[in-house]
Amino acid sequence: MSLQFKTDALALVAGSLAKTLEPPAALSPSSWAVRNLVMPDGPRQGDTWSAEETPYIIEPLDFLGPDSPVNEIAVMKAAQTGFTAMLIAVIAHSIDRDPCRMMVIQPTDAALSDFNREKLQPAIDASTALRDKVIPQTSRSATGSTTYSKRYPGGSLTLAIASSAADLRSKTIKKLFRDEVDEYPDDLDGQGDPIAISDARLFAFLNQGDWKKADVSTPTIKGASKIERRYEQGDKRRWHIPCHHCGDEFVFEFGPHFCYEQQHPFKAHYVSPCCGAVIEAHEKRSLVRKGRWVATDPRPGAFPSYHFDQLSSPFVPWDDLAKAAIEASASHKTLQVFHNMRLGRPYEVKGDAPDHVRLMERRESDLKRGHIPPRGVILTAAADVQMRGIWVEVVAFAPNRETWVVDALYLDGSTESPDGEAFKQLEQRVLDREWPDSFGKTRKIDALGVDSGYRSHVVYAWTRAKQRIHPDHGLAAVLALKGAEGWGRPAMGTPGLVDIDLAGARVRRGARVWPVGTWPLKAAFYEDLRKEGRAAGKEADPPGYCHFPFWLDETYFRQITSEYLTDETYRGKTRRIWKLSGGEKDNHLLDCRVYNLALAEHLGLSSLTEDEWAGLARERGVPVPAEPEAKATEDDDLDKRLERLGRLNAERFR
Ligand SMILES: [Zn+2]
């Protein structure tokens, strides 16, 4: 009896082992999906998956299969392009043919539940290859959100929400799929970036080399878009189609070749860039089927990244796109939606961070560190106090608002008390320093502003102890500043008196704090940063032009371009706010610049008359009126005069 049982058990075990060990035919995910994946909805409802209409899905999908050496891909796409089906197909294939631990991340609880309830689970239920393997599990996490996972022989799929650090930290995985990454929060309450947290889940598999990662998203704002960043890191593939007339390849682009009437009927069509052949709307689908991916930026180490939009989507008629394009011009917001959802492109809003690389390229080699340039009539310094250390920027201003970075420093040391090392350095290296001008003299800072947003009482105590009146203009030379939110604020508001805590003793109304309207100043600075001057081949540097010396490094440029403007909905109202760009964490030097602009306004940058400027310039060693060899003509403005005199004097003192 017992022997009989053993035999049966053995036979059973052997049988199931044989079943498990039987090597499944190596099928790429797309070949597998064509045979096994039943679509629960859409045009092929109840039928197996097909890429006949969407051949552009095949390559990225198969790169995510176990037989491909590719580890990661990124897809920057428009809505209605069929890439959700790609995610379903790769997950389904893996459950059946390459079971392992996987994670799929959606931006919100609602998005995750939609993805599971309307896409993934129905596909599993409809496909016989999967139906009996998968055991869905639903539970409540500690935070109250619904967590989902699916178990199958050989692995599990965790369905995570980007806003839940607990979800993202749950376990080690081999395959990671991130959907709509542009909607992920930048930071989870100080616990870090959901992208980085989820990347770390793959860590155990990095050495084995068979990990997989896919990022798929519609982009949002240029410079802040996470999927744009991923797309740029990759080799930027575009779907090239052959011209039906001459055979040359090109990409359908929204631009001059996409033609349509401004009113119904839109008669949208495409004129091929190669030979000017007209492609009618009804020919689009058959041409798209003949296309292929071409990397537009192939580089060693660059993974496959894709951009695909509705111009090429078989699901969106060109007339529909034309109508959307016409309607989108109504407002800034609709234009952004059109760019993101229809063209799959990040939208460039005014207030976007200027490109730090391009700013770096125009650095000037003749600006000496710590020296005031000839036309720098006003010299200010702003300090941003950190938990440790102080960031400082020193800026010279011309009467026409042109600026020069004279110095940029990080003063290391304790900031816990006004006697801390960093504050000592601030005094020695900035406040008391004699800054050489271009005329063989030296000058002190006209005003030093210290942000009191952090370590408020230390800053109050230090600025109070160091306060002084500048002899040239009779204004306070050391100011405690505090940034104020909102668009209606003046650069420098009316100072308020605050109580201070001096070594444990409370001094009522003991310090003066100046509110700074940082939002409009930031916008003005970005506008100035976008201005082009001689470095870009222009005849002159325009008013407000920002000059950067060659010794400034990338850190500086990243910090001053670290924020962008975005719309935030707060209590049903939308407002434009400044936000730190994804991937950036330090904006201290941007804060410093904004405070420097506030100080310059405080000193009269916009309000001094030409005579007053001339008076100030004279006090600063610029010999006005002119030297004989530098006769001022009627149409010369003061700036030009000062510049010429500066050069003459600089030569004299060399
Ligand atoms: Zn052609």
XYZ file of C-alpha atoms and ligand atoms in Angstrom:
655
model
C 0.000 0.000 0.000
C 2.678 2.379 1.048
C 4.925 1.271 -1.823
C 2.102 1.828 -4.259
C 1.655 5.328 -2.896
C 5.368 6.099 -3.281
C 5.334 4.958 -6.861
C 2.362 7.120 -7.637
C 3.938 10.084 -5.920
C 7.182 9.558 -7.793
C 5.380 9.198 -11.067
C 3.515 12.388 -10.295
C 6.705 14.279 -9.424
C 8.535 12.921 -12.454
C 5.645 13.870 -14.670
C 5.471 17.440 -13.436
C 9.268 17.732 -13.573
C 9.210 16.586 -17.165
C 6.570 19.162 -17.868
C 8.629 21.922 -16.226
C 11.890 20.890 -17.847
C 10.452 20.568 -21.301
C 12.135 23.503 -23.032
C 9.542 25.870 -24.425
C 10.150 26.819 -28.000
C 12.114 30.070 -28.006
C 9.529 32.572 -29.079
C 10.149 36.284 -29.163
C 7.528 38.241 -27.232
C 5.904 39.430 -30.473
C 5.726 35.910 -31.984
C 4.385 34.613 -28.684
C 1.748 37.364 -28.488
C 0.539 36.677 -32.023
C -0.135 33.045 -31.013
C -1.247 33.432 -27.407
C -2.240 36.914 -26.309
C -5.959 37.518 -26.658
C -6.963 41.170 -26.711
C -9.802 41.923 -24.303
C -10.808 45.198 -25.968
C -10.076 47.502 -28.866
C -10.384 46.759 -32.569
C -9.099 43.193 -32.119
C -11.339 42.315 -29.156
C -11.471 38.540 -28.627
C -8.818 37.995 -31.269
C -5.120 37.343 -30.728
C -2.687 40.221 -30.737
C -1.372 41.464 -34.060
C 1.231 43.996 -35.055
C -0.019 44.341 -38.581
C -1.225 47.891 -37.910
C 1.467 48.686 -35.361
C 4.691 47.150 -36.722
C 6.657 49.787 -34.781
C 5.784 47.931 -31.545
C 7.675 44.780 -32.569
C 11.260 45.983 -32.162
C 10.974 47.533 -28.676
C 8.771 44.645 -27.548
C 11.262 42.004 -28.673
C 14.167 43.900 -27.112
C 12.405 43.227 -23.808
C 12.402 39.480 -24.431
C 14.933 37.175 -22.688
C 16.829 36.408 -25.902
C 17.690 40.021 -26.630
C 20.948 41.470 -25.281
C 19.247 44.853 -24.802
C 18.640 45.707 -21.147
C 16.702 48.918 -21.299
C 14.522 50.967 -23.593
C 12.601 54.234 -23.342
C 9.541 55.288 -25.329
C 8.505 58.947 -25.561
C 5.115 58.777 -27.207
C 1.852 60.498 -27.975
C -1.482 59.201 -26.709
C -3.253 56.564 -28.828
C -0.169 54.986 -30.305
C -0.552 51.439 -28.960
C 2.371 51.263 -26.551
C 0.223 50.132 -23.621
C -0.360 46.953 -25.621
C 3.422 46.574 -25.768
C 3.627 46.589 -21.954
C 0.781 44.061 -21.663
C 2.457 41.830 -24.260
C 5.873 41.841 -22.616
C 4.422 41.104 -19.167
C 2.201 38.327 -20.561
C 5.054 36.741 -22.511
C 7.308 36.815 -19.492
C 4.712 35.155 -17.234
C 4.417 32.296 -19.726
C 7.969 31.954 -21.076
C 10.412 33.688 -18.770
C 8.807 33.766 -15.327
C 10.673 35.894 -12.804
C 10.051 38.739 -10.416
C 8.734 41.809 -12.175
C 7.354 45.191 -11.235
C 5.107 47.533 -13.146
C 4.737 51.078 -11.858
C 1.901 53.510 -12.557
C 1.827 57.134 -11.398
C -1.275 56.935 -9.192
C -3.542 54.492 -7.442
C -6.291 55.254 -9.968
C -3.975 54.729 -12.953
C -2.729 51.471 -11.484
C -6.189 50.148 -10.806
C -7.308 51.105 -14.352
C -4.264 49.428 -15.860
C -4.910 46.263 -13.897
C -8.693 46.110 -14.130
C -9.141 47.229 -17.709
C -5.990 46.079 -19.474
C -3.801 43.531 -17.752
C -6.231 41.274 -15.901
C -8.736 41.006 -18.818
C -5.828 40.054 -21.129
C -4.766 37.358 -18.660
C -8.341 36.110 -18.297
C -8.831 35.989 -22.059
C -5.556 34.173 -22.842
C -5.525 30.440 -22.159
C -1.734 30.390 -21.911
C -1.960 32.623 -18.835
C -5.357 32.113 -17.283
C -4.518 29.068 -15.160
C -1.057 30.248 -14.162
C -1.843 33.550 -12.557
C -3.198 34.027 -9.062
C -4.176 37.635 -8.456
C -3.731 39.045 -4.967
C -5.155 42.214 -3.582
C -4.370 43.587 -0.181
C -4.325 46.791 1.753
C -0.955 48.264 2.499
C -0.092 50.008 5.732
C -0.737 53.367 4.101
C -4.243 52.314 3.118
C -3.638 52.162 -0.617
C -4.629 49.036 -2.479
C -1.653 46.956 -3.465
C -1.817 44.398 -6.158
C 0.419 41.557 -7.090
C 0.110 38.550 -9.310
C 1.774 35.257 -8.604
C 2.588 32.603 -11.149
C 4.896 29.565 -11.179
C 8.441 30.914 -11.057
C 7.755 34.475 -10.058
C 5.477 37.351 -9.275
C 4.444 40.700 -10.663
C 4.237 43.610 -8.250
C 1.958 46.456 -9.289
C 3.304 49.577 -7.635
C 2.386 53.232 -7.336
C 5.111 55.811 -7.961
C 4.050 57.868 -4.946
C 4.482 54.992 -2.502
C 8.068 54.494 -1.370
C 6.945 51.334 0.454
C 5.638 49.846 -2.819
C 8.826 50.710 -4.675
C 11.126 49.339 -2.023
C 9.252 46.064 -1.691
C 11.576 43.549 -3.324
C 14.349 42.640 -5.689
C 13.146 42.300 -9.267
C 14.582 41.332 -12.637
C 12.230 43.279 -14.897
C 10.956 46.782 -14.338
C 8.254 48.493 -16.382
C 7.479 52.136 -15.664
C 4.423 53.636 -17.305
C 3.725 57.383 -17.583
C 6.944 58.341 -15.771
C 6.359 62.049 -16.397
C 3.551 61.961 -13.859
C 5.738 60.513 -11.131
C 6.543 62.813 -8.217
C 10.087 64.206 -8.241
C 10.681 63.293 -4.652
C 8.859 61.181 -2.097
C 8.825 63.309 1.051
C 12.573 63.415 1.287
C 12.899 59.678 0.613
C 14.135 60.284 -2.893
C 13.157 60.061 -6.505
C 10.810 57.162 -7.410
C 12.908 56.534 -10.529
C 16.066 56.066 -8.474
C 14.309 54.032 -5.778
C 12.855 51.626 -8.342
C 16.166 51.428 -10.260
C 17.740 50.103 -7.074
C 15.346 47.097 -7.131
C 17.221 45.763 -10.187
C 20.546 45.925 -8.436
C 20.861 42.207 -7.660
C 20.483 41.380 -11.347
C 22.892 43.949 -12.774
C 25.857 41.557 -12.668
C 23.920 38.750 -14.305
C 23.233 41.045 -17.217
C 19.739 39.738 -17.975
C 17.748 42.499 -16.336
C 15.168 44.503 -18.301
C 13.829 47.990 -17.883
C 11.297 49.932 -19.948
C 10.189 53.523 -19.453
C 7.119 54.584 -21.397
C 5.460 57.976 -21.165
C 3.839 60.936 -22.753
C 6.195 63.867 -22.103
C 5.261 67.052 -20.239
C 7.437 70.158 -19.906
C 10.718 70.562 -21.730
C 13.636 70.441 -19.372
C 11.563 68.835 -16.635
C 10.285 65.823 -18.535
C 11.576 62.529 -17.186
C 10.851 60.631 -20.393
C 12.566 63.337 -22.450
C 15.642 62.844 -20.305
C 15.514 59.075 -20.900
C 14.904 59.574 -24.613
C 17.926 61.859 -24.827
C 20.090 59.298 -23.017
C 19.218 56.730 -25.679
C 19.929 56.616 -29.396
C 16.706 58.453 -30.387
C 14.976 56.197 -32.888
C 12.330 57.566 -35.220
C 9.968 55.623 -37.460
C 11.183 56.169 -41.022
C 8.855 55.436 -43.900
C 9.774 55.063 -47.583
C 8.452 57.696 -49.984
C 5.942 55.972 -52.255
C 7.202 58.064 -55.126
C 11.004 58.033 -54.962
C 11.738 55.541 -52.179
C 13.713 57.940 -49.970
C 13.083 57.548 -46.241
C 11.695 60.243 -43.986
C 9.781 60.714 -40.721
C 6.274 62.177 -40.640
C 6.809 65.410 -38.742
C 4.378 68.059 -37.618
C 5.674 71.054 -39.570
C 5.651 72.598 -43.025
C 5.170 69.255 -44.787
C 1.956 68.477 -42.928
C -0.646 70.544 -44.800
C -4.285 71.210 -43.999
C -7.068 73.778 -44.425
C -7.920 76.019 -41.499
C -11.606 75.022 -41.709
C -13.611 71.878 -42.197
C -13.020 69.943 -44.408
C -9.385 70.051 -43.381
C -8.098 67.964 -46.300
C -5.003 67.074 -44.319
C -2.207 65.543 -46.376
C 1.558 65.243 -46.346
C 4.083 66.505 -48.862
C 7.160 64.311 -48.887
C 10.359 66.239 -48.107
C 12.365 64.242 -50.666
C 10.516 64.838 -53.921
C 7.394 66.806 -52.995
C 5.023 63.907 -53.660
C 1.580 64.315 -52.085
C 0.597 61.605 -49.609
C -3.157 61.504 -49.073
C -4.599 60.798 -45.633
C -5.850 57.373 -46.659
C -2.331 56.335 -47.735
C -0.842 56.966 -44.304
C -1.565 53.562 -42.753
C -0.102 51.523 -45.564
C 3.037 53.671 -45.595
C 3.455 53.426 -41.815
C 3.294 49.624 -42.170
C 6.321 49.782 -44.480
C 8.428 51.800 -42.026
C 11.417 50.931 -39.875
C 13.184 52.344 -36.837
C 16.343 54.354 -37.486
C 18.546 55.636 -34.663
C 19.088 59.373 -35.183
C 21.789 59.624 -32.525
C 23.649 56.306 -32.346
C 26.488 56.346 -29.816
C 28.434 53.621 -28.031
C 26.503 52.644 -24.921
C 23.290 54.408 -25.928
C 20.285 52.134 -25.391
C 17.353 52.078 -27.841
C 15.048 55.027 -27.199
C 11.967 55.783 -29.261
C 9.829 58.760 -30.154
C 6.483 58.152 -31.833
C 3.591 60.544 -32.410
C 0.091 60.752 -33.856
C 1.323 61.806 -37.302
C 2.372 58.163 -37.717
C -0.226 56.541 -35.470
C -2.605 54.258 -37.399
C -5.292 55.072 -34.814
C -5.475 58.821 -35.465
C -6.675 60.240 -38.811
C -4.696 63.243 -40.087
C -7.879 65.340 -40.278
C -8.393 64.737 -36.579
C -4.849 65.915 -35.894
C -5.327 68.993 -38.092
C -8.476 69.913 -36.191
C -6.653 69.501 -32.883
C -3.771 71.659 -34.118
C -6.140 74.493 -35.046
C -7.973 74.305 -31.739
C -4.760 74.109 -29.751
C -3.624 77.597 -30.731
C -6.344 79.037 -28.470
C -4.238 79.069 -25.331
C -0.918 78.231 -23.827
C -2.470 75.315 -21.922
C -4.162 73.715 -24.951
C -0.948 74.145 -26.893
C 0.924 72.197 -24.244
C -1.652 69.404 -24.311
C -1.369 69.285 -28.106
C 2.413 69.002 -27.971
C 2.384 66.340 -25.271
C -0.578 64.171 -26.198
C -0.596 64.554 -29.983
C 3.038 65.078 -30.898
C 4.571 63.207 -27.977
C 6.918 66.129 -27.481
C 7.819 68.023 -24.324
C 6.386 71.507 -24.393
C 8.636 74.503 -24.012
C 6.969 77.092 -21.803
C 8.356 80.536 -21.180
C 9.989 80.237 -17.806
C 11.546 76.946 -18.718
C 15.101 76.669 -17.614
C 17.478 77.941 -20.308
C 19.904 75.322 -21.535
C 22.886 75.303 -19.178
C 25.180 73.780 -21.796
C 24.590 76.635 -24.212
C 25.214 79.178 -21.468
C 28.498 77.453 -20.663
C 29.534 77.660 -24.277
C 29.424 81.440 -24.243
C 31.728 81.923 -21.260
C 34.202 84.762 -21.787
C 37.902 84.137 -21.385
C 38.963 87.719 -20.606
C 37.029 88.099 -17.347
C 39.365 87.708 -14.405
C 38.029 86.065 -11.277
C 37.474 88.499 -8.419
C 37.913 91.558 -10.666
C 35.218 94.133 -11.405
C 34.773 94.686 -15.157
C 35.013 98.272 -16.528
C 31.290 98.909 -16.725
C 30.445 97.223 -13.456
C 29.309 100.282 -11.545
C 27.396 98.397 -8.840
C 28.814 95.388 -7.010
C 26.589 93.142 -4.902
C 26.939 89.810 -3.145
C 24.277 87.372 -2.036
C 24.682 84.456 0.344
C 22.560 81.326 0.744
C 23.152 79.683 4.115
C 23.065 75.880 4.267
C 23.050 73.373 7.085
C 26.782 73.372 6.483
C 28.532 75.990 4.404
C 27.368 79.088 2.537
C 26.957 79.618 -1.214
C 27.886 83.088 -2.439
C 27.615 84.863 -5.762
C 29.226 88.256 -6.405
C 27.809 90.208 -9.347
C 28.678 93.490 -11.066
C 25.925 95.523 -12.754
C 26.079 98.084 -15.555
C 23.476 100.863 -15.746
C 21.727 98.968 -18.588
C 21.324 95.878 -16.333
C 24.102 93.946 -18.010
C 25.703 91.692 -15.396
C 29.045 89.989 -14.820
C 29.780 87.199 -12.385
C 32.736 88.478 -10.369
C 32.949 85.509 -8.037
C 31.009 82.394 -7.087
C 31.971 80.565 -3.924
C 31.030 77.783 -1.635
C 32.339 78.675 1.819
C 32.667 75.469 3.753
C 32.285 75.350 7.515
C 29.786 75.360 10.336
C 26.792 77.699 10.165
C 25.360 76.782 13.541
C 26.332 80.075 15.107
C 27.304 83.558 13.860
C 30.870 82.686 14.902
C 30.855 79.578 12.728
C 33.684 79.069 10.271
C 31.486 79.687 7.215
C 30.378 83.092 8.564
C 33.996 84.031 9.323
C 34.833 83.297 5.721
C 31.826 85.294 4.544
C 33.228 88.272 6.404
C 36.833 87.879 5.263
C 36.389 86.684 1.710
C 33.359 88.733 0.732
C 32.317 91.549 3.067
C 35.738 92.931 3.994
C 37.414 92.049 0.731
C 38.834 94.750 -1.491
C 37.720 93.947 -5.026
C 40.059 95.297 -7.732
C 38.312 97.303 -10.452
C 39.532 97.928 -14.003
C 41.094 101.260 -13.071
C 43.772 100.114 -10.664
C 41.677 100.751 -7.595
C 39.703 98.538 -5.280
C 36.158 98.678 -4.008
C 34.067 96.988 -1.395
C 30.737 95.302 -1.954
C 27.878 97.817 -2.227
C 25.523 95.449 -0.482
C 25.647 91.928 0.866
C 22.331 90.118 1.273
C 22.043 86.959 3.355
C 19.053 84.653 2.972
C 17.435 84.161 6.363
C 15.060 81.417 5.237
C 17.300 78.848 6.892
C 19.080 79.274 10.266
C 17.034 82.465 10.642
C 18.304 83.436 14.082
C 21.935 82.895 13.182
C 21.503 85.085 10.102
C 19.654 87.781 12.093
C 22.412 87.833 14.672
C 25.217 87.938 12.107
C 23.698 90.650 9.895
C 22.882 92.709 13.000
C 26.447 92.427 14.245
C 27.976 93.295 10.859
C 25.557 96.027 9.811
C 27.118 99.143 8.330
C 26.229 102.048 6.097
C 28.003 102.175 2.769
C 29.773 105.554 2.468
C 29.043 105.970 -1.262
C 25.276 105.649 -1.222
C 24.357 105.890 2.434
C 22.398 102.661 2.371
C 22.700 99.578 4.560
C 25.451 97.347 3.227
C 24.511 94.145 5.077
C 20.947 92.923 4.814
C 19.024 89.908 6.042
C 16.716 88.835 3.199
C 13.744 86.556 3.028
C 12.157 85.206 -0.137
C 8.441 85.847 -0.599
C 6.225 83.787 -2.904
C 3.797 85.225 -5.419
C 3.781 87.265 -8.593
C 2.658 90.650 -7.306
C 5.683 91.320 -5.117
C 8.228 94.108 -5.522
C 11.886 93.132 -5.925
C 12.611 94.451 -2.449
C 9.723 95.110 -0.092
C 9.446 97.096 3.114
C 11.644 95.615 5.822
C 10.025 94.160 8.884
C 11.429 94.005 12.394
C 11.680 90.582 13.922
C 12.488 89.322 17.375
C 15.843 87.665 17.608
C 17.404 85.143 19.842
C 20.912 86.199 20.827
C 22.677 83.434 22.728
C 19.467 82.526 24.504
C 18.390 86.104 25.223
C 15.379 87.366 23.330
C 15.702 90.790 21.738
C 12.339 92.173 20.709
C 12.257 93.641 17.207
C 15.997 93.283 17.175
C 16.614 92.620 13.498
C 15.477 94.018 10.174
C 14.459 91.539 7.471
C 13.874 92.524 3.855
C 11.268 90.597 1.843
C 12.354 89.766 -1.703
C 9.813 89.127 -4.478
C 11.693 86.167 -5.897
C 9.143 84.940 -8.460
C 9.114 87.901 -10.873
C 12.883 88.388 -10.433
C 13.481 84.771 -11.421
C 11.357 85.207 -14.534
C 13.267 88.387 -15.435
C 16.587 86.613 -14.919
C 15.573 83.754 -17.198
C 14.485 86.278 -19.803
C 17.921 87.888 -19.555
C 19.634 84.501 -19.772
C 17.902 83.888 -23.095
C 19.236 87.102 -24.607
C 21.986 86.684 -27.134
C 24.946 88.961 -27.546
C 28.259 89.173 -29.316
C 29.140 85.580 -28.402
C 26.216 84.502 -30.607
C 27.294 86.782 -33.464
C 25.056 89.725 -32.549
C 26.342 93.257 -33.037
C 26.188 94.155 -29.364
C 25.323 92.745 -25.987
C 21.743 93.820 -25.254
C 20.565 95.446 -22.000
C 20.306 92.812 -19.283
C 22.796 90.526 -21.009
C 24.480 88.088 -18.602
C 28.251 87.722 -18.871
C 29.911 84.594 -17.539
C 33.644 84.195 -16.992
C 35.480 81.146 -18.238
C 36.413 79.841 -14.785
C 32.799 79.037 -13.874
C 32.116 75.304 -13.898
C 29.104 73.207 -14.803
C 27.829 73.173 -11.212
C 27.263 76.906 -11.447
C 25.312 76.675 -14.707
C 23.234 73.735 -13.535
C 22.255 75.600 -10.398
C 21.259 78.859 -12.076
C 19.062 76.943 -14.557
C 17.693 74.450 -12.047
C 14.075 75.649 -11.930
C 11.180 75.968 -14.329
C 7.708 77.419 -14.304
C 4.771 75.109 -14.151
C 1.042 75.168 -13.477
C -0.069 73.938 -10.116
C -3.682 73.342 -9.189
C -4.325 74.350 -5.648
C -7.829 74.253 -4.211
C -9.357 74.265 -7.662
C -7.246 77.177 -8.874
C -4.359 76.930 -11.258
C -1.294 79.007 -10.570
C 2.129 79.252 -12.113
C 4.843 78.245 -9.708
C 8.590 77.728 -9.829
C 9.703 74.173 -9.408
C 13.039 72.409 -9.257
C 13.670 70.517 -12.490
C 13.757 66.732 -12.344
C 17.262 65.519 -11.712
C 18.430 68.794 -10.149
C 18.738 69.147 -6.405
C 20.696 72.354 -5.864
C 19.362 75.801 -6.720
C 21.435 77.847 -4.258
C 23.269 79.913 -6.852
C 19.954 80.682 -8.580
C 18.668 81.978 -5.239
C 21.876 83.994 -4.875
C 21.370 85.568 -8.312
C 17.773 86.460 -7.529
C 18.889 88.123 -4.286
C 21.653 89.961 -6.141
C 19.052 91.334 -8.562
C 16.925 92.442 -5.596
C 19.939 94.183 -4.019
C 20.764 95.955 -7.286
C 17.171 97.180 -7.542
C 17.408 98.322 -3.935
C 20.531 100.314 -4.835
C 18.696 101.989 -7.709
C 19.441 99.884 -10.778
C 16.109 100.817 -12.366
C 15.570 104.164 -10.685
C 18.820 106.143 -10.912
C 18.891 108.934 -13.493
C 21.692 109.173 -16.010
C 23.241 112.002 -13.997
C 23.130 109.942 -10.852
C 24.750 107.044 -12.647
C 27.435 109.375 -13.954
C 27.977 110.683 -10.436
C 28.308 107.194 -9.060
C 30.637 106.189 -11.864
C 32.826 109.232 -11.192
C 33.106 108.327 -7.530
C 34.190 104.887 -8.650
C 37.200 106.153 -10.499
C 35.763 106.334 -13.958
C 36.990 109.710 -15.186
C 33.791 111.308 -16.483
C 33.690 113.527 -18.512
C 35.873 111.879 -21.023
C 39.604 111.841 -21.497
C 40.772 113.673 -24.616
C 41.275 110.499 -26.654
C 37.849 109.223 -25.735
C 35.565 112.063 -26.727
C 31.946 111.332 -26.120
C 29.693 112.018 -29.053
C 26.055 112.973 -28.854
C 24.712 109.565 -29.657
C 27.059 107.728 -27.337
C 25.234 106.378 -24.376
C 26.767 106.243 -20.980
C 27.476 102.551 -21.140
C 29.626 102.857 -24.216
C 31.443 105.785 -22.702
C 32.157 103.918 -19.514
C 33.287 100.872 -21.384
C 35.731 102.814 -23.530
C 37.088 104.670 -20.535
C 37.376 101.428 -18.678
C 39.436 99.916 -21.436
C 41.696 102.951 -21.638
C 42.263 102.936 -17.946
C 42.727 99.231 -17.798
C 45.493 99.579 -20.366
C 47.070 102.404 -18.430
C 47.259 100.416 -15.232
C 48.357 97.161 -16.742
Zn 10.125 61.071 -52.497
